[in-house]
Short mmCIF file of C-alpha atoms in Angstrom, two decimals:
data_model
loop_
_atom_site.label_atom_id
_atom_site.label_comp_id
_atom_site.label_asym_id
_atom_site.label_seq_id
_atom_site.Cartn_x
_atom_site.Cartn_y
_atom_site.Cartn_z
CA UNK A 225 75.09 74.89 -70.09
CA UNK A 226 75.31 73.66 -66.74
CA UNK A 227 75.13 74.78 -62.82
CA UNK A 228 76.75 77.60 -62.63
CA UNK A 229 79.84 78.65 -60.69
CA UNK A 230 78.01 81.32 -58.35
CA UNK A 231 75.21 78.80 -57.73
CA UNK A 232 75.51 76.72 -54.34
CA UNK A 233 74.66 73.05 -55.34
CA UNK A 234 71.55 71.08 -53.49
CA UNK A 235 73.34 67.19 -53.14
CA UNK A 236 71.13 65.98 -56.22
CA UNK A 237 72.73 68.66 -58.67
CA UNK A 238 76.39 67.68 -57.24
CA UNK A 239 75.38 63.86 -57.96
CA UNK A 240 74.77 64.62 -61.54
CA UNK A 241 77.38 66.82 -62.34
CA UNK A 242 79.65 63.69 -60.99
CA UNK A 243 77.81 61.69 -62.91
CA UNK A 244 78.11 63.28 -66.64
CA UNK A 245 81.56 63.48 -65.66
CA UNK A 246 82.13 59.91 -64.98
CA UNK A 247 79.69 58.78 -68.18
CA UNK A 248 82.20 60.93 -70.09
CA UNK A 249 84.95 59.45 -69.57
CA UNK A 250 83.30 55.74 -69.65
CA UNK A 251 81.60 56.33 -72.76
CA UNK A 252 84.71 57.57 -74.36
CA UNK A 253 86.19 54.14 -73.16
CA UNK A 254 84.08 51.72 -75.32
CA UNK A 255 82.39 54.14 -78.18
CA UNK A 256 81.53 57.95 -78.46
CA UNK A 257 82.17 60.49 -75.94
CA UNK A 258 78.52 61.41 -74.30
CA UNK A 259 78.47 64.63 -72.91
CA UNK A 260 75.60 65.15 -70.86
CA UNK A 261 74.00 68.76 -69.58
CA UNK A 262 73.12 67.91 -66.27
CA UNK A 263 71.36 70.59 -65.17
CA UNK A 264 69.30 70.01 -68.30
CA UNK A 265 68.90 66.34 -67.32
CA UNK A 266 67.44 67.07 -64.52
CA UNK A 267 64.79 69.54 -66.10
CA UNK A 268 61.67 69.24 -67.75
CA UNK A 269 59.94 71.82 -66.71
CA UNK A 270 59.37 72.91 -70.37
CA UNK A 271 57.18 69.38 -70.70
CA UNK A 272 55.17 69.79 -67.52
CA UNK A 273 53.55 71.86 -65.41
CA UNK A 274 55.65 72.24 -61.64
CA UNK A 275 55.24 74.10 -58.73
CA UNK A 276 58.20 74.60 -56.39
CA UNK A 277 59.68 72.17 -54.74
CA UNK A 278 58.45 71.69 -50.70
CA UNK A 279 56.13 69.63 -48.28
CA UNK A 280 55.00 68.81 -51.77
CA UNK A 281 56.14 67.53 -55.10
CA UNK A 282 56.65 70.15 -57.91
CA UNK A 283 54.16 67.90 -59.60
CA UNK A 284 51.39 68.27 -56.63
CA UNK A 285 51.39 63.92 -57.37
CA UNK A 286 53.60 63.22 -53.90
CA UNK A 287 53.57 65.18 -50.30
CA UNK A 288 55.38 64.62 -47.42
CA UNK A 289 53.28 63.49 -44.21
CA UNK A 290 53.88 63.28 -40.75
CA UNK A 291 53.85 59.87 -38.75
CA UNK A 292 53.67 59.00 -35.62
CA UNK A 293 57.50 58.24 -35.43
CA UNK A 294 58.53 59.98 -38.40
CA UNK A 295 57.91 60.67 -41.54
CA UNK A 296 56.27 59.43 -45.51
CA UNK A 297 56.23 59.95 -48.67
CA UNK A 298 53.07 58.93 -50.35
CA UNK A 299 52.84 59.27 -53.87
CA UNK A 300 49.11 59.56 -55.64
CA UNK A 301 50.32 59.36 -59.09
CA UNK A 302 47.94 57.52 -60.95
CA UNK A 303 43.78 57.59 -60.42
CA UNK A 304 44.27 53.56 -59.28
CA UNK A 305 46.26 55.23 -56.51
CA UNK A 306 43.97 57.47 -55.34
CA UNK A 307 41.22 54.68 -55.27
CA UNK A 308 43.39 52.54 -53.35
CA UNK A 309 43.63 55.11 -50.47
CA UNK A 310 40.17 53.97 -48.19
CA UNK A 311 41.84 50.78 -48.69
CA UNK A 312 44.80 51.74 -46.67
CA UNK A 313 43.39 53.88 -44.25
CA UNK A 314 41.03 51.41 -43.45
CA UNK A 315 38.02 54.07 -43.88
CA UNK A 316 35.92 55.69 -46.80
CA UNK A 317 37.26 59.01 -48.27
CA UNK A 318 34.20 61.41 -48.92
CA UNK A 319 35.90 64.61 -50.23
CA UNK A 320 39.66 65.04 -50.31
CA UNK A 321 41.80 61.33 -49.87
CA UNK A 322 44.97 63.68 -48.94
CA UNK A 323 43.19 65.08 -45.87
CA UNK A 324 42.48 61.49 -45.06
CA UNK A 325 45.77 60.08 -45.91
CA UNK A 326 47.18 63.19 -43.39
CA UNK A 327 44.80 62.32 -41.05
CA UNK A 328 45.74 58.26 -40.60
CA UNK A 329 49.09 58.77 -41.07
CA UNK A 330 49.52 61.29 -38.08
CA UNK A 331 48.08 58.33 -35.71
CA UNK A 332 50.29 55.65 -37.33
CA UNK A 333 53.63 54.60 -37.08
CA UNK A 334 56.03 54.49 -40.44
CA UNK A 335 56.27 50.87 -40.74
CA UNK A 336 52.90 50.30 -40.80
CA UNK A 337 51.88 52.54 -42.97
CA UNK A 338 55.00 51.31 -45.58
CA UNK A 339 53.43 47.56 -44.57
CA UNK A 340 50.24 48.06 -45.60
CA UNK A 341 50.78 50.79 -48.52
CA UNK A 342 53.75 47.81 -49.85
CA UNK A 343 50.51 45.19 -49.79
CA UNK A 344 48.29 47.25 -51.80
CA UNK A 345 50.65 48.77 -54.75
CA UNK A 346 50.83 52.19 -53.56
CA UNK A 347 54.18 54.46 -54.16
CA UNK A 348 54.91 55.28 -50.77
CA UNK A 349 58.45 55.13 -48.35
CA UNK A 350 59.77 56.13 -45.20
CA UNK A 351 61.81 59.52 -45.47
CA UNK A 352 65.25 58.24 -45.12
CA UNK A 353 64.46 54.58 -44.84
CA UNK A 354 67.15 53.65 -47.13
CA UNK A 355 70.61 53.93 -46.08
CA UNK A 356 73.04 51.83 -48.01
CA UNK A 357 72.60 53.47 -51.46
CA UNK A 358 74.55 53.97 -53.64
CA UNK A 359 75.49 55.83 -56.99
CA UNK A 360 77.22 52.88 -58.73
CA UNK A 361 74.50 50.23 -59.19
CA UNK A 362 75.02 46.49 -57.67
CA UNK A 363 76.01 43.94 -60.42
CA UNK A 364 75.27 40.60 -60.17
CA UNK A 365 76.52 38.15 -61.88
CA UNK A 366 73.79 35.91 -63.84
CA UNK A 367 75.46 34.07 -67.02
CA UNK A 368 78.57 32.86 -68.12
CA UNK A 369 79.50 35.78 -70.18
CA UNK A 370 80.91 36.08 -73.31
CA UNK A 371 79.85 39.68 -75.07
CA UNK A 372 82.47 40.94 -77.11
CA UNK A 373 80.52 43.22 -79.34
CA UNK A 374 81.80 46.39 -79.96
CA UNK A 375 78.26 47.76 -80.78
CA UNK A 376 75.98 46.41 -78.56
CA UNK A 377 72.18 45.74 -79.68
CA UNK A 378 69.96 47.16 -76.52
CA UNK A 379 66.41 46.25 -76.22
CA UNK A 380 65.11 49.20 -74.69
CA UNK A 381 61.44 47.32 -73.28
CA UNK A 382 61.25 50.66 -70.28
CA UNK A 383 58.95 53.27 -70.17
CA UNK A 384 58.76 56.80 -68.14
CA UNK A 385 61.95 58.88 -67.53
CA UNK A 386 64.81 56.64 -65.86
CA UNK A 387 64.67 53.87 -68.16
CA UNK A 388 64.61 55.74 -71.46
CA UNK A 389 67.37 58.06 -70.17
CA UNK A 390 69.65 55.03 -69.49
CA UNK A 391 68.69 53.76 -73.41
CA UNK A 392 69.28 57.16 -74.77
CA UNK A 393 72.85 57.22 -73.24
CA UNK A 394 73.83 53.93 -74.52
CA UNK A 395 72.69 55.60 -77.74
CA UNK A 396 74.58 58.22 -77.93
CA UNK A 397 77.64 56.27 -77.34
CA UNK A 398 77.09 54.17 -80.23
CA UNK A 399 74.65 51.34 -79.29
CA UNK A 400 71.91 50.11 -81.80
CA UNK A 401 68.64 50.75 -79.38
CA UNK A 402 65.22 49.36 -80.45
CA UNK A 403 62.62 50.36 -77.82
CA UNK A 404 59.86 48.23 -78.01
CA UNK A 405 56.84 48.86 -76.35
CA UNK A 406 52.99 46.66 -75.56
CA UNK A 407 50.71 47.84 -78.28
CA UNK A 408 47.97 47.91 -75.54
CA UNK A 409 49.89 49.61 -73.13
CA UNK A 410 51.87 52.31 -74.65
CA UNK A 411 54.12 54.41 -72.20
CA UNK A 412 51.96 56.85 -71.39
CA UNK A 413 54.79 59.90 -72.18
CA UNK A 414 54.26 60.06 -75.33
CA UNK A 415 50.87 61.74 -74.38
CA UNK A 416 51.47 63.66 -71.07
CA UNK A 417 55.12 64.56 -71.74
CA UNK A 418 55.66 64.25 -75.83
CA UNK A 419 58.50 66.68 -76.19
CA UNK A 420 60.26 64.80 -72.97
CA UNK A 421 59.37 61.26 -74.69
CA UNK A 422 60.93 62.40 -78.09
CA UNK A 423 64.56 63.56 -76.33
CA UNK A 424 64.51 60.36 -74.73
CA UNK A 425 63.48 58.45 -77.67
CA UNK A 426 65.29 60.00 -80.54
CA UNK A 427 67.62 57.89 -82.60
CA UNK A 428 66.01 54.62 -81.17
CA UNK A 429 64.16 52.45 -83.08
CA UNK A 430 60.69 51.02 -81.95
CA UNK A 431 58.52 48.49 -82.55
CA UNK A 432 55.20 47.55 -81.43
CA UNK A 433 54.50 43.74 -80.05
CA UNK A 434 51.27 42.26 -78.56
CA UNK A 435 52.84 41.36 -75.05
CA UNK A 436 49.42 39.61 -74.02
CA UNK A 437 49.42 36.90 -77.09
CA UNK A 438 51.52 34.04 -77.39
CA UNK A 439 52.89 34.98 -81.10
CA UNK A 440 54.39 38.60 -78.91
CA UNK A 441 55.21 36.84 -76.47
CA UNK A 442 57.63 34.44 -78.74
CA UNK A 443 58.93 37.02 -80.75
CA UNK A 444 59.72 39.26 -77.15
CA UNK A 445 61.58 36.03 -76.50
CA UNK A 446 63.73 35.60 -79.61
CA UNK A 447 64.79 38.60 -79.34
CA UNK A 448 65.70 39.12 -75.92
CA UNK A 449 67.98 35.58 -76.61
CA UNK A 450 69.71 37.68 -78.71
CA UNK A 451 69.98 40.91 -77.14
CA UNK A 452 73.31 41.98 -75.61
CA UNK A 453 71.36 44.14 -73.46
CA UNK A 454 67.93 44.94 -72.41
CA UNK A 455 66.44 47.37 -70.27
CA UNK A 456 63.50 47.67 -68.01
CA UNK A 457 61.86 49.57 -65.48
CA UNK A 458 59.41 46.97 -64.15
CA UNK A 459 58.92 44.80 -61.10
CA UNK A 460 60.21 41.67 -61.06
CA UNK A 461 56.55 39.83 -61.02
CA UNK A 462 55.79 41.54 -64.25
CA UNK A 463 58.55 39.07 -66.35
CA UNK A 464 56.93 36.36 -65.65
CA UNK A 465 53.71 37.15 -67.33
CA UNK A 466 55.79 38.28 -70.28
CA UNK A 467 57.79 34.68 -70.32
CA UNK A 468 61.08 36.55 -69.63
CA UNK A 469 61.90 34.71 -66.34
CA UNK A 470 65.48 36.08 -65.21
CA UNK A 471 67.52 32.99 -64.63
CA UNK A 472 65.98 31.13 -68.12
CA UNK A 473 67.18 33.98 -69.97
CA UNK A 474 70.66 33.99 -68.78
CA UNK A 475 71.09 30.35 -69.76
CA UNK A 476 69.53 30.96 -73.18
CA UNK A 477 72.24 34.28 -73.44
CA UNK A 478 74.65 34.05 -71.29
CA UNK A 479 76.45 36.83 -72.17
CA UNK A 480 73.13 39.50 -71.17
CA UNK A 481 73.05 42.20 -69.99
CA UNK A 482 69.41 43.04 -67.98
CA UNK A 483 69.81 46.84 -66.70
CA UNK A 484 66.93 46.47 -64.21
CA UNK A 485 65.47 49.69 -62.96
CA UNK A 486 62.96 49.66 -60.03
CA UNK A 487 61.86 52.14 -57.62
CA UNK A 488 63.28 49.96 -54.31
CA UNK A 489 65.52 47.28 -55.89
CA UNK A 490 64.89 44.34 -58.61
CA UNK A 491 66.74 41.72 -55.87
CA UNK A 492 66.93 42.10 -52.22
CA UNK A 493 63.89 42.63 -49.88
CA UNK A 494 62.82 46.04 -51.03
CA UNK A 495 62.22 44.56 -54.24
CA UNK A 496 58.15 44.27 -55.38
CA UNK A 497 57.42 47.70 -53.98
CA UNK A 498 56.05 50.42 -56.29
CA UNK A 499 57.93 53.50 -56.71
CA UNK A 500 58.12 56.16 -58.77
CA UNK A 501 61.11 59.36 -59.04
CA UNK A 502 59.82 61.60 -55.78
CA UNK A 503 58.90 58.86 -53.36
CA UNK A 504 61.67 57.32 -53.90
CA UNK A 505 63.93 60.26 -53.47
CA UNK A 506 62.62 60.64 -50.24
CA UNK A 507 62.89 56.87 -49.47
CA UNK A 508 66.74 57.52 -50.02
CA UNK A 509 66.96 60.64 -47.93
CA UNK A 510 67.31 63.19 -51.11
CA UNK A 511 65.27 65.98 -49.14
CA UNK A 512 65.73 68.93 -47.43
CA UNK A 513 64.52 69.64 -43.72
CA UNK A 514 63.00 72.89 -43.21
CA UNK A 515 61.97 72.76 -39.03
CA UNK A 516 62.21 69.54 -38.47
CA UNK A 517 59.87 68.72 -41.64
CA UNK A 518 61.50 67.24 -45.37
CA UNK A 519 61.07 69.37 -48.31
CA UNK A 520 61.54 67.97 -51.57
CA UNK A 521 64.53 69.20 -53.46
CA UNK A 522 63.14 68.57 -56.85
CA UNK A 523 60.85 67.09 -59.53
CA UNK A 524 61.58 63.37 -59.27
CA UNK A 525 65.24 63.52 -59.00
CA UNK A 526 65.95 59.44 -58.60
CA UNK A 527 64.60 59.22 -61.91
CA UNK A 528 66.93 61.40 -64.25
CA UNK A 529 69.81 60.31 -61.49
CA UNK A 530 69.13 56.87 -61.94
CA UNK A 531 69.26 56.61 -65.48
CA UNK A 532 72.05 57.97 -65.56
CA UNK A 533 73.63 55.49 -62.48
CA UNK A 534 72.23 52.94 -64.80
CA UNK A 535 73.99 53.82 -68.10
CA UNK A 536 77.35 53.95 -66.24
CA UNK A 537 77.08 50.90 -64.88
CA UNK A 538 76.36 49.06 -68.02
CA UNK A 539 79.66 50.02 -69.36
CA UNK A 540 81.70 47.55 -66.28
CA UNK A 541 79.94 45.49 -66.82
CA UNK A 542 80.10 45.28 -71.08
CA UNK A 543 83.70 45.33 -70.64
CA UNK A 544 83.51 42.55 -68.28
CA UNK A 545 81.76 40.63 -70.83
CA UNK A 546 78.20 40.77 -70.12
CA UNK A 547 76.27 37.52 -67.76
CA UNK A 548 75.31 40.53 -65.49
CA UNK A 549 72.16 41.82 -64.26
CA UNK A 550 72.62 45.66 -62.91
CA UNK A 551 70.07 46.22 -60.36
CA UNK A 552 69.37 50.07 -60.43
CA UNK A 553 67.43 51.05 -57.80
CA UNK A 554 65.84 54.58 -57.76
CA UNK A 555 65.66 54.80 -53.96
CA UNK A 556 69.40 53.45 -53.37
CA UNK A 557 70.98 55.68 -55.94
CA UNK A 558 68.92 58.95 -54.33
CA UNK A 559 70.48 57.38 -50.83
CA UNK A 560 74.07 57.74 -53.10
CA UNK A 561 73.65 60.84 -53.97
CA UNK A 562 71.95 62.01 -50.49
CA UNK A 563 75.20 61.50 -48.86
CA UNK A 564 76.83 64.52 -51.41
CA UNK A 565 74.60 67.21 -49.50
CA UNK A 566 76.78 70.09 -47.86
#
């Protein structure tokens, strides 16, 4: 399958079509060829429900509102979200928080709106605030180096779409995943999207460890120190709790590689702010302006994009030998592939 040739490409369906080419030929490079559908990738609209794609989110979770001095994206994805609203307008919400959250935002500027939605934990960005993403993932160096395996054992500790995508790729190309997952917190998938969760999960292994006791917390450890790669779709602040402290683990494995998927950046001074695949689009500019206002283009198109950025860019840096940390964020690769609209 596949976009086809009598259909006029939106900028996020050009940036995965150049993506499954490029992960073609890279995969090809260091194990089996992985040929990707990306118009495919891009869908699940056989897993969930979805509207079309405008002022709001094919989901109905994220809408676009108007600012003083611009526009937001503010995402109400989870039911903590929602109750964090009052919060950030700085009022009570009797009925419906979105005619609220309209409300405040058309009296305040951007930044402070981003400021104090950043403080509280709620998915929200600037339309367009990012500008220098990026398809190809930045790669910093972290350890000494030193992986020479030819199949490389992935620890696969993400959850949602990007993250599993990414595993699932290194898969396919030959990699022995094991996805391993907090027996009290579970990625929730595998109960609002179980036919999604099972193509991004098949031929991975899993395992269930107690993250919040010591014993879990050990055996995370152990094998994470002997990992070749591990990847994770968390904020930085969460590895602490979990005893996986970045710059400890390169020492103990030097030759690592931590595929680190965030909504705004695992490094750099985006990073710590929640995100999820729509908001962040829209942080990177992936839209489409309809009068003056930004339309969505799709359902949460820096997540399928980005773990697919992410796979790619694991391959460099296996061949360089590993000590890297690939810092693959949603918003800067939907920035990347913003720049590919007509």
């Amino acid at each position: 399958m596949g976009f086809g040739r009598d259909v006029r490409m939106n900028a996020a369906q050009r940036a995965a079509v150049l993506l499954a080419e490029r992960l073609e030929v890279a995969t090809a490079a260091v194990g089996q060829r992985v040929s990707l559908d990306p118009q495919a990738v891009l869908d699940r609209s056989g897993d969930i429900a979805l509207g079309q794609p405008g002022p709001a989110s094919p989901n109905g979770h994220c809408r676009m509102l108007a600012a003083v001095d611009g526009w937001i994206a503010l995402n109400l994805a989870r039911p903590s979200d929602v109750e964090l609203v009052p919060a950030w307008i700085g009022a009570e919400t009797r009925d419906d928080p979105w005619q609220a959250a309209c409300g405040h935002a058309a009296v305040t500027p951007v930044a402070q709106l981003i400021e104090m939605g950043a403080l509280l934990g709620l998915p929200i960005a600037g339309v367009g605030e990012v500008k220098d993403g990026s398809l190809s993932p930045a790669l910093v160096t972290m350890g000494a180096g030193g992986l020479t395996t030819p199949v490389p054992q992935v620890i696969d500790l993400s959850s949602l779409w990007a993250g599993p995508l990414c595993g699932a790729i290194l898969a396919a190309m030959g990699a022995q995943v094991m996805r391993i997952e907090d027996q009290a917190r579970p990625d929730p998938t595998r109960v609002t999207t179980p036919g999604h969760f099972a193509r991004l999960n098949q031929g991975k292994r899993e395992l269930r460890v107690p993250f919040g006791t010591e014993a879990g917390r050990a055996r995370l450890w152990a094998m994470a120190c002997d990992a070749d790669i591990i990847i994770t779709s968390a904020r930085p602040r969460a590895f602490g709790s979990l005893g996986l402290d970045p710059a400890r683990l390169f020492t103990a494995n030097p030759r690592l590689i931590w595929v680190a998927i965030t909504g705004q950046g695992f490094t750099g001074e985006r990073a710590g702010r929640v995100a999820f695949g729509d908001d962040a689009a829209a942080a990177g500019g992936l839209v489409r302006w309809v009068e003056g206002a930004p339309h969505f283009l799709g359902d949460a198109l820096a997540d399928p994009l980005t773990g697919m950025a992410a796979a790619l860019a694991t391959i460099p840096a296996m061949q360089a030998g590993g000590g890297v940390l690939v810092d693959a964020a949603m918003a800067s690769v939907a920035a990347g592939a913003a720049r590919m609209g007509s």
